[in-house]
Short mmCIF file of C-alpha atoms in Angstrom, two decimals:
data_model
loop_
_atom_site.label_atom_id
_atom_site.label_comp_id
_atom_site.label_asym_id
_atom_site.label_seq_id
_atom_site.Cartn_x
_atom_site.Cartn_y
_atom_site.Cartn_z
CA UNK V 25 29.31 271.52 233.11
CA UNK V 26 27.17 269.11 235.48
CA UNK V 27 28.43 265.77 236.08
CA UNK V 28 25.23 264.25 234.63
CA UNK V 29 26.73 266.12 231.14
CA UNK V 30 30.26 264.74 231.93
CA UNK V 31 29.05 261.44 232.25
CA UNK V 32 27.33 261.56 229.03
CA UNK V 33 30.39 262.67 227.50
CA UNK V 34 31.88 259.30 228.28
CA UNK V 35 28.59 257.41 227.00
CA UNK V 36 28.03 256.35 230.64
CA UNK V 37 24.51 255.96 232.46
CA UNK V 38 23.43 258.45 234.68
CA UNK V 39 23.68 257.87 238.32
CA UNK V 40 21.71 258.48 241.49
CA UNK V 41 24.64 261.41 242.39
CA UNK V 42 23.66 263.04 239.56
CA UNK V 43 20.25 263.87 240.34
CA UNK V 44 21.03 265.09 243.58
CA UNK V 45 22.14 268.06 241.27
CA UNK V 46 18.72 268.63 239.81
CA UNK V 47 16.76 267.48 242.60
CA UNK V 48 17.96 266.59 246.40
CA UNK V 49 14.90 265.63 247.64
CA UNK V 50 14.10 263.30 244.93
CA UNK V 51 17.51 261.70 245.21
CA UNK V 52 16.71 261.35 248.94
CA UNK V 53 13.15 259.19 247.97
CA UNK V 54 15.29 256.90 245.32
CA UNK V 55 18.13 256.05 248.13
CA UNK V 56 15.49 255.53 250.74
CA UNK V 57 13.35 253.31 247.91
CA UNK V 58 17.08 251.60 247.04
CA UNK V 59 17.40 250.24 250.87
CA UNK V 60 13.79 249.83 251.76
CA UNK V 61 12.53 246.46 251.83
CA UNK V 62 8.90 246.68 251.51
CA UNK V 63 8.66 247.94 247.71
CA UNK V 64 5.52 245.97 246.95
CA UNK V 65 4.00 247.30 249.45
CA UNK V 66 4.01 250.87 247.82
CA UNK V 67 2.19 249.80 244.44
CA UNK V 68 4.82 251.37 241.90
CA UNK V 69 4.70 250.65 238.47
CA UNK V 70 7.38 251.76 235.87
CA UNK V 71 5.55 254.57 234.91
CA UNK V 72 5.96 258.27 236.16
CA UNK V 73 4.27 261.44 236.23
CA UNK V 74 5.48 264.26 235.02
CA UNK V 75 4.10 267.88 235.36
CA UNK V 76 3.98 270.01 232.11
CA UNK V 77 4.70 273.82 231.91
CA UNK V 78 1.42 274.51 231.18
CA UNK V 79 0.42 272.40 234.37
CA UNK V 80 -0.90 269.35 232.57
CA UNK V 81 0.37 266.07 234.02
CA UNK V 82 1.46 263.38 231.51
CA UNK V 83 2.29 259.86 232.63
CA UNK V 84 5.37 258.39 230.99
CA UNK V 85 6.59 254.94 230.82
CA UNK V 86 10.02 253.92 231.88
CA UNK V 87 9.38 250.90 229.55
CA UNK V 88 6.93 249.25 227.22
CA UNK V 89 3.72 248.25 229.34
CA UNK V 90 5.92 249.64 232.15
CA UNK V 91 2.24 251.29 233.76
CA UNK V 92 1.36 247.74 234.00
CA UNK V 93 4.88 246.29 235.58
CA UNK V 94 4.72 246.38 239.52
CA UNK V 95 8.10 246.89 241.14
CA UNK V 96 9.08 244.31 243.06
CA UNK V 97 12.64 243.51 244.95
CA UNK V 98 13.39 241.55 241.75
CA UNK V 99 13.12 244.73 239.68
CA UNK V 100 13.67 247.42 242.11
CA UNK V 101 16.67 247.88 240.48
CA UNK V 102 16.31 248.27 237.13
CA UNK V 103 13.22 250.53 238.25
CA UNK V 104 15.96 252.97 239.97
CA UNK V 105 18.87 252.91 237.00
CA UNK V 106 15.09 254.02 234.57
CA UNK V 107 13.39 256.68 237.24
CA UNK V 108 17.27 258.01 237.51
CA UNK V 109 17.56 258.29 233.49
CA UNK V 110 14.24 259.92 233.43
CA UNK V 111 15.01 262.04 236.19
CA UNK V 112 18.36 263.18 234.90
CA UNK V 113 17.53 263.15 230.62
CA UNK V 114 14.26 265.08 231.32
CA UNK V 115 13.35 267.09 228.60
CA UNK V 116 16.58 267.58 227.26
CA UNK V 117 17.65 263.77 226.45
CA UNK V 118 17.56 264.57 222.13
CA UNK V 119 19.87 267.88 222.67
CA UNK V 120 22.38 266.11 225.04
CA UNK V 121 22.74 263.14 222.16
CA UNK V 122 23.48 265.78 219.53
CA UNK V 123 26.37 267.36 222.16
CA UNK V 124 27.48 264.33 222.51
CA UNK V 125 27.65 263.29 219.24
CA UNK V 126 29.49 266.59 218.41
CA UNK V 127 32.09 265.86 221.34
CA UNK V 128 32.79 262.13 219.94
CA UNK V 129 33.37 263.53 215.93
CA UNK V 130 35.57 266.12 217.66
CA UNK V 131 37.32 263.80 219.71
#
């Protein structure tokens, strides 16, 4: 099991350490985005895209509206904790609830 899976388990949110599992470099970006101080500056929204199988690229919101919410240092960090949900529930976000689920009627 991943610790991204653990931590579901126990119903808590993902976290940036988690994604350095799936995807080092990424993690690297989100702790360099965490300490810069210029976010602004780099014209983010919370919206991502995301790059299909069949190579088309879908944009997904983080939030409602989120394509038209600019990240600012006010909201850099509730951007982070949603691009590190995203990041980590990526296309497998409904299975993981019905483990989880499972685990918790179990347990």
């Amino acid at each position: 099991f991943t610790r991204a899976l653990y931590r579901a388990l126990l119903r808590l949110p993902p976290a940036l350490e988690d994604v350095d599992a799936l995807d080092a470099q990424f993690a690297a970006s989100l702790r360099w985005l965490q300490s810069a101080r210029c976010v602004s500056s780099l014209e983010l929204t919370f919206a991502v895209s995301e790059r299909l199988a069949d190579g088309r690229v879908l944009e997904r919101e983080l939030k409602p509206g989120g394509r038209d919410v600019a990240v600012t240092e006010r909201n850099k960090k509730e951007y982070l904790e949603r691009v590190v949900r995203w990041r980590v529930e990526r296309g497998v976000a409904e299975q993981t609830e019905w483990l989880v689920r499972g685990f918790h009627e179990v347990v």
